[in-house]
PDB file of C-alpha atoms in Angstrom:
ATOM      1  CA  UNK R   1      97.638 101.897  84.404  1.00 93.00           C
ATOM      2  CA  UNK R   2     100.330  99.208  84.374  1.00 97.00           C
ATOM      3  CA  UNK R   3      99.316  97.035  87.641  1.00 98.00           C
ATOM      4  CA  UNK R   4     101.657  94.731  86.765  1.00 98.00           C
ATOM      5  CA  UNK R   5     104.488  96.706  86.807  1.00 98.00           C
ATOM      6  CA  UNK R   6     103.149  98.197  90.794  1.00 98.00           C
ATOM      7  CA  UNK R   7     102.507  94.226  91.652  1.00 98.00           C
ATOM      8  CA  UNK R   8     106.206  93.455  90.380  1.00 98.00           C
ATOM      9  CA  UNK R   9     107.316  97.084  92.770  1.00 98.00           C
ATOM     10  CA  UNK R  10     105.149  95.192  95.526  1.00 98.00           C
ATOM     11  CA  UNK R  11     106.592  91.531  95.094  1.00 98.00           C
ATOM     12  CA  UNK R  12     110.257  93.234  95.319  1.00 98.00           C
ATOM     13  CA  UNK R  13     109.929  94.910  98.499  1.00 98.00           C
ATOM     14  CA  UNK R  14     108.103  92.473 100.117  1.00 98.00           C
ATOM     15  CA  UNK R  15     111.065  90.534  99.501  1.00 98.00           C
ATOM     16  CA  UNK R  16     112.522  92.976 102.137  1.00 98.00           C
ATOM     17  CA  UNK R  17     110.429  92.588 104.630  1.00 98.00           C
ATOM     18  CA  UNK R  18     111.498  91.939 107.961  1.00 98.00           C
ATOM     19  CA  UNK R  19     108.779  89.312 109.224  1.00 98.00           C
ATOM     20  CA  UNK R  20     110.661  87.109 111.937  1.00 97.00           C
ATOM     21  CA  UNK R  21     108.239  86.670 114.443  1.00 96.00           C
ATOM     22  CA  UNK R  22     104.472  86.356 112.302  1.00 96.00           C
ATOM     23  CA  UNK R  23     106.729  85.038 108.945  1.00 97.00           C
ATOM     24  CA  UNK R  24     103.664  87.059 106.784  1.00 97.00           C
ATOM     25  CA  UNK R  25     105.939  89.010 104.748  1.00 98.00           C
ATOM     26  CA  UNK R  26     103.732  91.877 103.164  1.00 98.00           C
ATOM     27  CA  UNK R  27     104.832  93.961 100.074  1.00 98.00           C
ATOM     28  CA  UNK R  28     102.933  97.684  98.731  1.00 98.00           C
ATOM     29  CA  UNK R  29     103.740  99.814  96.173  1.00 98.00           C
ATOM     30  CA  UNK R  30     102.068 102.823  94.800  1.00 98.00           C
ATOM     31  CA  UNK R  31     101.771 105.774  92.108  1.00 98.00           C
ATOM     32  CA  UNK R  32     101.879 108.977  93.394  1.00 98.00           C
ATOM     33  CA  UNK R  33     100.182 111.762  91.332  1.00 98.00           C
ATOM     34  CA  UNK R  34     103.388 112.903  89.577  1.00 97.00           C
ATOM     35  CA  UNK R  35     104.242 109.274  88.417  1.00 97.00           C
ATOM     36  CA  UNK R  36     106.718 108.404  91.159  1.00 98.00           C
ATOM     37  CA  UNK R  37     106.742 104.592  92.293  1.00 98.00           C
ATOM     38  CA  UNK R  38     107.187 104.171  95.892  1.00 98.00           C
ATOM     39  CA  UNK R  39     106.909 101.118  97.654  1.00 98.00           C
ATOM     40  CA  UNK R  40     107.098  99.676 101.486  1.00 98.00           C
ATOM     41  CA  UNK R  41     107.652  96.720 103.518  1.00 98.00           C
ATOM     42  CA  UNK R  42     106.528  95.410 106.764  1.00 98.00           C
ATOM     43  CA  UNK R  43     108.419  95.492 109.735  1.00 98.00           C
ATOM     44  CA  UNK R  44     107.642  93.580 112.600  1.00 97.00           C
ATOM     45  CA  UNK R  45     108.876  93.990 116.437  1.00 96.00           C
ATOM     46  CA  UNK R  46     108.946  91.871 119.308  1.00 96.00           C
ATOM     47  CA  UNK R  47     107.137  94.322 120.839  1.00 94.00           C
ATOM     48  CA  UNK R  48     103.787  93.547 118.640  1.00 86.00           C
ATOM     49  CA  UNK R  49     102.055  96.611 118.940  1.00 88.00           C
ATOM     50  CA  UNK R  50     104.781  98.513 116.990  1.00 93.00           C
ATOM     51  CA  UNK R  51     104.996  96.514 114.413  1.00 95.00           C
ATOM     52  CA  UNK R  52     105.067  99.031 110.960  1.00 96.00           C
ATOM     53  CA  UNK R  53     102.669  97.513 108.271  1.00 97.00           C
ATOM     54  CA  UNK R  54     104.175  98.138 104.607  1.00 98.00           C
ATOM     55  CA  UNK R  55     101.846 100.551 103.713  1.00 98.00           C
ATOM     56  CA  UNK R  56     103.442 103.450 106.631  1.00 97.00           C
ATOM     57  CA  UNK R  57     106.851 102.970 105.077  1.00 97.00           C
ATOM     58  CA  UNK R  58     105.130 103.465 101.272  1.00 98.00           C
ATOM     59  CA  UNK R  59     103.510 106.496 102.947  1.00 98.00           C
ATOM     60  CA  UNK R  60     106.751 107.704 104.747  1.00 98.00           C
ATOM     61  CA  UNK R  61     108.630 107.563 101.552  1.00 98.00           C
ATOM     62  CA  UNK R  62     105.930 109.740  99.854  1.00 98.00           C
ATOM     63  CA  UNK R  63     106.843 112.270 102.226  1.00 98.00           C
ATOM     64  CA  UNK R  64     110.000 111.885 101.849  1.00 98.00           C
ATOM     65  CA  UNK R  65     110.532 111.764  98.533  1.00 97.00           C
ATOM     66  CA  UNK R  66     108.483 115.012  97.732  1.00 97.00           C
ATOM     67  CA  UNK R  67     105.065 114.456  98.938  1.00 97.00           C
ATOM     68  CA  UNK R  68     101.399 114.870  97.054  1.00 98.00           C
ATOM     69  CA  UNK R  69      98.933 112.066  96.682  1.00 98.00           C
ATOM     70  CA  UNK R  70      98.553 108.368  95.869  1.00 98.00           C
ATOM     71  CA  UNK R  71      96.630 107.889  92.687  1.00 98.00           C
ATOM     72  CA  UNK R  72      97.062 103.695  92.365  1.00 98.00           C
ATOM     73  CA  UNK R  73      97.936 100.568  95.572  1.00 98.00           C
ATOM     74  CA  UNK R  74      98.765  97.514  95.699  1.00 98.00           C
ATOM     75  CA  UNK R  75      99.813  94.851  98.416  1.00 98.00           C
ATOM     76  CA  UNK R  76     100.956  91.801  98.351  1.00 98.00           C
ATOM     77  CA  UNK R  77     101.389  88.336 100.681  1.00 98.00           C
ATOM     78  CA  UNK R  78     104.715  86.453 100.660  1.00 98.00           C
ATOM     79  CA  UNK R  79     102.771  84.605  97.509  1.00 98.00           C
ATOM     80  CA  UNK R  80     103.074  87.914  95.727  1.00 98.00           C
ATOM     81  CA  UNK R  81      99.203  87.221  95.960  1.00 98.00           C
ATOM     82  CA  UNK R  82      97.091  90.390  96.344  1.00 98.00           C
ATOM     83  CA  UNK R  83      95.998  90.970  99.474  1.00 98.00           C
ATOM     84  CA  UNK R  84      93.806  93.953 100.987  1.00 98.00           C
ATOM     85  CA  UNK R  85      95.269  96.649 103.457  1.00 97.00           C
ATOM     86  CA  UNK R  86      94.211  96.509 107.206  1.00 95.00           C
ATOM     87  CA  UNK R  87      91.880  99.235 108.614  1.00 94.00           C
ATOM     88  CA  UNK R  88      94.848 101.109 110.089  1.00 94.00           C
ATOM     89  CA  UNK R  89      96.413 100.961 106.355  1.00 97.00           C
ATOM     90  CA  UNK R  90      92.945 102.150 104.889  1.00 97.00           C
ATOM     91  CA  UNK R  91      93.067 104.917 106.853  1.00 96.00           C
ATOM     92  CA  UNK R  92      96.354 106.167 106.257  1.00 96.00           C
ATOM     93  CA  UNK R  93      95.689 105.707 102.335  1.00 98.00           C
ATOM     94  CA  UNK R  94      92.384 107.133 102.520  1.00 97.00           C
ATOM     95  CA  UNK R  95      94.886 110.616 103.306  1.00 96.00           C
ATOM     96  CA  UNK R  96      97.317 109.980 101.447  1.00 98.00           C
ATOM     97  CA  UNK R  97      95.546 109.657  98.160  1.00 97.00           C
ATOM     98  CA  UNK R  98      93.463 111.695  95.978  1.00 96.00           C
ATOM     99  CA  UNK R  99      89.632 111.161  96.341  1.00 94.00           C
ATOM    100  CA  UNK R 100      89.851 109.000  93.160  1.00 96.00           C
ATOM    101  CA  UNK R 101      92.547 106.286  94.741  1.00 98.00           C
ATOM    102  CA  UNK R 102      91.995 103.351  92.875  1.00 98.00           C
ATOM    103  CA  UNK R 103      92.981  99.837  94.495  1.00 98.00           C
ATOM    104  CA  UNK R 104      93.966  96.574  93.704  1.00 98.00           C
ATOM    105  CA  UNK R 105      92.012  94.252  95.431  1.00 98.00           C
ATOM    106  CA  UNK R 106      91.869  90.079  95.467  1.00 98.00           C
ATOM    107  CA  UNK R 107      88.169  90.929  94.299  1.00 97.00           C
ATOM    108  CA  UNK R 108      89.386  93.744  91.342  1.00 98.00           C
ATOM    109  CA  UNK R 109      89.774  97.483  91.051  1.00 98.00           C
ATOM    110  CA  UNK R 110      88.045  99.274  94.003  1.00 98.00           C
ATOM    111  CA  UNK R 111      87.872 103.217  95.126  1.00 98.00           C
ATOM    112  CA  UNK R 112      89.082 104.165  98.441  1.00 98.00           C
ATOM    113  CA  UNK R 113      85.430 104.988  99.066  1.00 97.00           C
ATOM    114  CA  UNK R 114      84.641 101.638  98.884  1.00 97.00           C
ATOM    115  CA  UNK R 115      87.364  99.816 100.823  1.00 97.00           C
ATOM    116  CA  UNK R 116      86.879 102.804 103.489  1.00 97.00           C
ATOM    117  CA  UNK R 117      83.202 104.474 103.344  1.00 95.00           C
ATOM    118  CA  UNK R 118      83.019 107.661 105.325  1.00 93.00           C
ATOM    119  CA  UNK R 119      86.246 108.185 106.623  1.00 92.00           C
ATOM    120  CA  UNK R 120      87.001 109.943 109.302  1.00 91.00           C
ATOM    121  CA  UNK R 121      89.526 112.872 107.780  1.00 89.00           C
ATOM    122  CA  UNK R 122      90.770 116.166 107.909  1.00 88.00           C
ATOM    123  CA  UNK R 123      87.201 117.779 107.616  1.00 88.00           C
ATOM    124  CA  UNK R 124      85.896 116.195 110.537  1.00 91.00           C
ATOM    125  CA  UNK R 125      88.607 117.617 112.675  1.00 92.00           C
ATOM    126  CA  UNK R 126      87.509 121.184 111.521  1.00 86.00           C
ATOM    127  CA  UNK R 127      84.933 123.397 113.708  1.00 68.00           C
TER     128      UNK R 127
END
């Protein structure tokens, strides 16, 4: 895996972000299954509460794009230091990727099971 060619994917679109209000500019790229590269920025809003971390955008433009799963993250600050996702962000990977998502964290390579242990998914919504 070539993490610094996703880091580089992550530094360039968090050079996009729209951060006037907080100024934390936050950058996230991924690998989807099929070797796509997709990437996302965060978006703030007055409003607070709306605010779109960069992860939903990198998870919209899976979607879009074709969909399947995330195989390899990355964020990063305004630094183009790694950072970790939020919970919210955790979550929506945890869905997003395959079982073995693999993360770049500011401690190293971690599983989604680790950032996330037993997350609430698809399963649990089954009777």
């Amino acid at each position: 895996m070539d993490w610094d060619h996703l880091r580089e994917a992550a530094g360039e679109a968090m050079e996009k972000a729209y951060a006037p209000y907080s100024r934390y500019r936050v950058g996230a790229a991924a690998l989807a299954e099929d070797g796509r590269v997709l990437a996302g920025c965060n978006v703030e809003n007055a409003a607070y509460g709306v605010t779109l971390c960069a992860e939903c955008g990198l998870v919209s433009q899976l979607h879009l794009t074709g969909g399947g799963k995330l195989t390899h993250f990355v964020c990063v600050n305004g630094d183009r230091e790694v950072i970790m996702p939020c919970g919210r962000c955790r979550q929506l990977l945890s869905e997003n990727g395959r079982r073995d998502l693999q993360l770049l964290t500011p401690e190293g390579l971690r599983s989604i099971d680790e950032v996330l242990p037993q997350a609430f998914g698809p399963a649990d919504l089954e009777s």
